Amino acid sequence: DTDSTPDAFLNKEIAEEENSQIKYRSCSWQKTAGLLFSEYICLAIMSFPWSYSVLGLVPGLILTVFVSFTVAYTGCIIGDYCAKYPHIQSICDIGQHLFWGKKWAWYATAVCFILNNILIQALHVLVGAKYLNTISNHGACSVAFAVVAAVVCLIFSLPRTFSHMSFVGIFAAATMFVAVVLSMAFAGVQDHPEGFKPGKPVHWNLWPEEGTTYVSGMSAMLNIVYTFVGQICYPSFISEMKNPKDFKKAIYVVTICEVIVFSLAGSIVYVYVGNEYITAPAFGSLTGTYKKVAFSFAIPTIVFLGSLYSNVSSQFIFLKIFHNSKHKSQHTVKGWSVWIGLNVLFWVLAFVIAEVIPFFSDLLSLMSSLFDCWFGFV
């Protein structure tokens, strides 16, 4: 109803859900902050040392701060937009709304939205397989490990609302934070980085090395951009908040924590590992037990964040299929069958992409250049 005020629209939605088994307008700003933390305190943090090795420490830190505040600014604009138009449920609704209600704009945005989320899922399949390779010391089973990673993530994709997922998200963010702290500590205490060669000592640079190419520099920058950009999911999160105007509180808290954690993790690991031995993710630069312990604390994030993006994509399509239907808010066989089917489809596609592009930093750069710069800045 375009004539009603935002508050009236919200109150009407909340009242209509009063007797529903599945309530969507149930997220506080604290729970939303938990979802954002789970989205940002993620494995991509461990690509920052590699980015700094290409860009140099000074430009890397400057870019980290610049990108973080730019993304926070555009995130606040999206928050205001969704608070003013509470009927918006996804980034695709914003695309349609901006282009005078044209349906082609909704579909065009939807294609980018779904492809971006599937690529992120593929990233988590890839990293899940890499973790199992690391723990088992058995690199020959990469395809089987990728299947295991996809199946585990699928199981955690099945809760129907973000409110239920936020508790797992907070736990995943906390364990990933521990993994990052351990990586910094282990990088400092280990005798030498993985693959160390006596004739090539550890060294690091304040500025880019001579001969750094545009492509490598841009790839390093895009790795940083990817970690900060999460706007593609903001409208979906806000659509389940009891008070969308509180979304800015979540943005402020998360941005401050991001800048501190990302800068410290990138700087400390890079300085101790150096240009020659840095990998993406940086767990690969740790030796033996150090690598396995730090990597193990990242398991909840590997599983949850991939699951979150599958959940967002599935919910996006599910709500379109069952708009104003009992299957949306009640536990029905048809509703759950479609919900599970959508999640299975997205994880199968993610597995295929992970096998086609099996390189962590390349996959991050690809996602940033295709989608994240558009959704994060434009």
GROMACS .gro file of C-alpha atoms in nm, residues 53-295:
model
  243
   53SER     CA    1   5.227  -0.810   0.008
   54VAL     CA    2   5.126  -0.688  -0.338
   55LEU     CA    3   5.022  -0.332  -0.251
   56GLY     CA    4   5.278  -0.263   0.022
   57LEU     CA    5   5.186  -0.206   0.387
   58VAL     CA    6   5.113   0.169   0.366
   59PRO     CA    7   4.886   0.166   0.057
   60GLY     CA    8   4.720  -0.152   0.188
   61LEU     CA    9   4.624   0.011   0.519
   62ILE     CA   10   4.508   0.332   0.347
   63LEU     CA   11   4.287   0.131   0.113
   64THR     CA   12   4.149  -0.072   0.404
   65VAL     CA   13   4.032   0.242   0.586
   66PHE     CA   14   3.905   0.415   0.270
   67VAL     CA   15   3.705   0.115   0.149
   68SER     CA   16   3.558   0.050   0.496
   69PHE     CA   17   3.418   0.401   0.540
   70THR     CA   18   3.296   0.420   0.180
   71VAL     CA   19   3.110   0.093   0.220
   72ALA     CA   20   2.968   0.204   0.558
   73TYR     CA   21   2.840   0.525   0.399
   74THR     CA   22   2.665   0.345   0.113
   75GLY     CA   23   2.535   0.086   0.362
   76CYS     CA   24   2.369   0.362   0.565
   77ILE     CA   25   2.204   0.494   0.248
   78ILE     CA   26   2.061   0.149   0.179
   79GLY     CA   27   1.942   0.132   0.540
   80ASP     CA   28   1.761   0.465   0.507
   81TYR     CA   29   1.612   0.356   0.175
   82CYS     CA   30   1.474   0.031   0.315
   83ALA     CA   31   1.340   0.208   0.626
   84LYS     CA   32   1.153   0.456   0.403
   85TYR     CA   33   1.016   0.178   0.178
   86PRO     CA   34   0.959  -0.120   0.413
   87HIS     CA   35   0.784  -0.323   0.142
   88ILE     CA   36   1.131  -0.386  -0.008
   89GLN     CA   37   1.248  -0.740   0.068
   90SER     CA   38   1.564  -0.776  -0.142
   91ILE     CA   39   1.822  -0.589  -0.348
   92CYS     CA   40   1.615  -0.681  -0.654
   93ASP     CA   41   1.316  -0.486  -0.521
   94ILE     CA   42   1.545  -0.182  -0.495
   95GLY     CA   43   1.651  -0.232  -0.859
   96GLN     CA   44   1.289  -0.237  -0.969
   97HIS     CA   45   1.195   0.054  -0.744
   98LEU     CA   46   1.475   0.276  -0.879
   99PHE     CA   47   1.378   0.206  -1.240
  100TRP     CA   48   1.016   0.319  -1.207
  101GLY     CA   49   0.875  -0.022  -1.117
  102LYS     CA   50   0.992  -0.188  -1.438
  103LYS     CA   51   0.993  -0.567  -1.407
  104TRP     CA   52   1.300  -0.607  -1.631
  105ALA     CA   53   1.506  -0.418  -1.372
  106TRP     CA   54   1.398  -0.665  -1.104
  107TYR     CA   55   1.503  -0.963  -1.318
  108ALA     CA   56   1.834  -0.800  -1.421
  109THR     CA   57   1.922  -0.736  -1.056
  110ALA     CA   58   1.805  -1.086  -0.962
  111VAL     CA   59   2.052  -1.247  -1.205
  112CYS     CA   60   2.344  -1.058  -1.047
  113PHE     CA   61   2.212  -1.128  -0.697
  114ILE     CA   62   2.184  -1.505  -0.746
  115LEU     CA   63   2.516  -1.537  -0.934
  116ASN     CA   64   2.701  -1.343  -0.664
  117ASN     CA   65   2.560  -1.562  -0.388
  118ILE     CA   66   2.640  -1.884  -0.575
  119LEU     CA   67   3.001  -1.766  -0.623
  120ILE     CA   68   3.029  -1.703  -0.250
  121GLN     CA   69   2.893  -2.051  -0.183
  122ALA     CA   70   3.150  -2.190  -0.428
  123LEU     CA   71   3.422  -2.011  -0.232
  124HIS     CA   72   3.315  -2.192   0.084
  125VAL     CA   73   3.304  -2.527  -0.090
  126LEU     CA   74   3.659  -2.459  -0.212
  127VAL     CA   75   3.788  -2.357   0.131
  128GLY     CA   76   3.604  -2.643   0.303
  129ALA     CA   77   3.780  -2.890   0.072
  130LYS     CA   78   4.113  -2.716   0.136
  131TYR     CA   79   4.060  -2.747   0.511
  132LEU     CA   80   3.990  -3.121   0.486
  133ASN     CA   81   4.302  -3.157   0.268
  134THR     CA   82   4.507  -2.976   0.532
  135ILE     CA   83   4.381  -3.179   0.826
  136SER     CA   84   4.408  -3.516   0.651
  137ASN     CA   85   4.731  -3.444   0.459
  138HIS     CA   86   4.554  -3.605   0.165
  139GLY     CA   87   4.534  -3.369  -0.133
  140ALA     CA   88   4.423  -3.640  -0.375
  141CYS     CA   89   4.064  -3.638  -0.242
  142SER     CA   90   3.980  -3.274  -0.326
  143VAL     CA   91   3.662  -3.356  -0.519
  144ALA     CA   92   3.530  -3.586  -0.245
  145PHE     CA   93   3.616  -3.324   0.018
  146ALA     CA   94   3.432  -3.059  -0.185
  147VAL     CA   95   3.123  -3.282  -0.186
  148VAL     CA   96   3.145  -3.322   0.192
  149ALA     CA   97   3.181  -2.945   0.239
  150ALA     CA   98   2.879  -2.876   0.016
  151VAL     CA   99   2.659  -3.131   0.197
  152VAL     CA  100   2.747  -2.999   0.544
  153CYS     CA  101   2.678  -2.639   0.433
  154LEU     CA  102   2.347  -2.753   0.280
  155ILE     CA  103   2.230  -2.892   0.615
  156PHE     CA  104   2.301  -2.561   0.790
  157SER     CA  105   2.115  -2.370   0.515
  158LEU     CA  106   1.778  -2.514   0.611
  159PRO     CA  107   1.647  -2.281   0.891
  160ARG     CA  108   1.373  -2.064   0.743
  161THR     CA  109   1.438  -1.725   0.912
  162PHE     CA  110   1.743  -1.505   0.975
  163SER     CA  111   1.647  -1.470   1.340
  164HIS     CA  112   1.714  -1.840   1.392
  165MET     CA  113   2.042  -1.821   1.199
  166SER     CA  114   2.175  -1.517   1.387
  167PHE     CA  115   2.271  -1.722   1.695
  168VAL     CA  116   2.485  -1.956   1.485
  169GLY     CA  117   2.622  -1.650   1.305
  170ILE     CA  118   2.747  -1.492   1.627
  171PHE     CA  119   2.918  -1.818   1.724
  172ALA     CA  120   3.077  -1.846   1.376
  173ALA     CA  121   3.205  -1.486   1.393
  174ALA     CA  122   3.352  -1.551   1.740
  175THR     CA  123   3.537  -1.865   1.634
  176MET     CA  124   3.665  -1.695   1.317
  177PHE     CA  125   3.796  -1.411   1.533
  178VAL     CA  126   3.983  -1.671   1.739
  179ALA     CA  127   4.124  -1.820   1.416
  180VAL     CA  128   4.248  -1.476   1.307
  181VAL     CA  129   4.409  -1.404   1.648
  182LEU     CA  130   4.575  -1.746   1.650
  183SER     CA  131   4.706  -1.689   1.298
  184MET     CA  132   4.867  -1.362   1.405
  185ALA     CA  133   5.020  -1.525   1.712
  186PHE     CA  134   5.142  -1.835   1.528
  187ALA     CA  135   5.292  -1.627   1.246
  188GLY     CA  136   5.503  -1.454   1.511
  189VAL     CA  137   5.613  -1.756   1.716
  190GLN     CA  138   5.684  -2.010   1.440
  191ASP     CA  139   6.050  -2.052   1.344
  192HIS     CA  140   5.984  -1.987   0.977
  193PRO     CA  141   5.689  -1.974   0.734
  194GLU     CA  142   5.571  -2.279   0.542
  195GLY     CA  143   5.798  -2.349   0.245
  196PHE     CA  144   6.089  -2.148   0.390
  197LYS     CA  145   6.414  -2.158   0.190
  198PRO     CA  146   6.741  -2.068   0.369
  199GLY     CA  147   6.860  -1.852   0.082
  200LYS     CA  148   6.542  -1.643   0.079
  201PRO     CA  149   6.487  -1.467   0.414
  202VAL     CA  150   6.153  -1.315   0.515
  203HIS     CA  151   6.115  -0.955   0.399
  204TRP     CA  152   5.823  -0.713   0.370
  205ASN     CA  153   5.767  -0.374   0.204
  206LEU     CA  154   5.606  -0.045   0.302
  207TRP     CA  155   5.538   0.026  -0.067
  208PRO     CA  156   5.472  -0.192  -0.374
  209GLU     CA  157   5.773  -0.365  -0.522
  210GLU     CA  158   5.905  -0.232  -0.850
  211GLY     CA  159   5.743  -0.417  -1.138
  212THR     CA  160   5.407  -0.469  -0.967
  213THR     CA  161   5.151  -0.490  -1.248
  214TYR     CA  162   4.814  -0.323  -1.275
  215VAL     CA  163   4.643  -0.663  -1.280
  216SER     CA  164   4.810  -0.789  -0.961
  217GLY     CA  165   4.752  -0.456  -0.783
  218MET     CA  166   4.386  -0.447  -0.884
  219SER     CA  167   4.341  -0.810  -0.780
  220ALA     CA  168   4.485  -0.729  -0.436
  221MET     CA  169   4.255  -0.429  -0.399
  222LEU     CA  170   3.951  -0.633  -0.504
  223ASN     CA  171   4.034  -0.891  -0.236
  224ILE     CA  172   4.002  -0.608   0.018
  225VAL     CA  173   3.681  -0.481  -0.142
  226TYR     CA  174   3.520  -0.826  -0.131
  227THR     CA  175   3.568  -0.857   0.244
  228PHE     CA  176   3.397  -0.524   0.316
  229VAL     CA  177   3.108  -0.536   0.072
  230GLY     CA  178   2.790  -0.700   0.202
  231GLN     CA  179   2.521  -0.464   0.073
  232ILE     CA  180   2.372  -0.728  -0.150
  233CYS     CA  181   2.221  -0.890   0.162
  234TYR     CA  182   2.132  -0.574   0.356
  235PRO     CA  183   1.775  -0.536   0.223
  236SER     CA  184   1.707  -0.903   0.298
  237PHE     CA  185   1.829  -0.858   0.657
  238ILE     CA  186   1.639  -0.530   0.704
  239SER     CA  187   1.317  -0.687   0.572
  240GLU     CA  188   1.310  -0.907   0.884
  241MET     CA  189   1.390  -0.632   1.138
  242LYS     CA  190   1.123  -0.520   1.381
  243ASN     CA  191   1.258  -0.164   1.347
  244PRO     CA  192   1.451  -0.105   1.022
  245LYS     CA  193   1.560   0.242   1.142
  246ASP     CA  194   1.794   0.069   1.388
  247PHE     CA  195   1.998  -0.085   1.107
  248LYS     CA  196   2.254   0.198   1.122
  249LYS     CA  197   2.346   0.098   1.477
  250ALA     CA  198   2.452  -0.244   1.347
  251ILE     CA  199   2.653  -0.079   1.065
  252TYR     CA  200   2.843   0.152   1.302
  253VAL     CA  201   2.940  -0.125   1.545
  254VAL     CA  202   3.046  -0.368   1.272
  255THR     CA  203   3.250  -0.111   1.073
  256ILE     CA  204   3.462  -0.009   1.374
  257CYS     CA  205   3.539  -0.373   1.452
  258GLU     CA  206   3.614  -0.448   1.086
  259VAL     CA  207   3.878  -0.177   1.050
  260ILE     CA  208   4.059  -0.287   1.366
  261VAL     CA  209   4.053  -0.662   1.296
  262PHE     CA  210   4.127  -0.647   0.922
  263SER     CA  211   4.416  -0.401   0.958
  264LEU     CA  212   4.581  -0.590   1.244
  265ALA     CA  213   4.540  -0.930   1.081
  266GLY     CA  214   4.674  -0.812   0.746
  267SER     CA  215   4.970  -0.622   0.891
  268ILE     CA  216   5.092  -0.866   1.156
  269VAL     CA  217   5.071  -1.182   0.946
  270TYR     CA  218   5.228  -1.009   0.645
  271VAL     CA  219   5.524  -0.869   0.841
  272TYR     CA  220   5.605  -1.207   0.997
  273VAL     CA  221   5.551  -1.417   0.683
  274GLY     CA  222   5.686  -1.178   0.417
  275ASN     CA  223   5.644  -1.150   0.043
  276GLU     CA  224   5.801  -1.481  -0.056
  277TYR     CA  225   5.590  -1.714   0.156
  278ILE     CA  226   5.249  -1.550   0.180
  279THR     CA  227   4.945  -1.746   0.060
  280ALA     CA  228   4.573  -1.675   0.026
  281PRO     CA  229   4.419  -1.763   0.265
  282ALA     CA  230   4.716  -1.700   0.495
  283PHE     CA  231   4.662  -2.024   0.692
  284GLY     CA  232   4.878  -2.183   0.422
  285SER     CA  233   5.177  -1.976   0.539
  286LEU     CA  234   5.170  -2.138   0.884
  287THR     CA  235   5.357  -2.459   0.956
  288GLY     CA  236   5.240  -2.799   1.078
  289THR     CA  237   5.025  -2.796   1.389
  290TYR     CA  238   4.995  -2.415   1.386
  291LYS     CA  239   4.819  -2.432   1.049
  292LYS     CA  240   4.579  -2.708   1.156
  293VAL     CA  241   4.484  -2.544   1.487
  294ALA     CA  242   4.420  -2.196   1.341
  295PHE     CA  243   4.237  -2.335   1.038
   0.00000   0.00000   0.00000
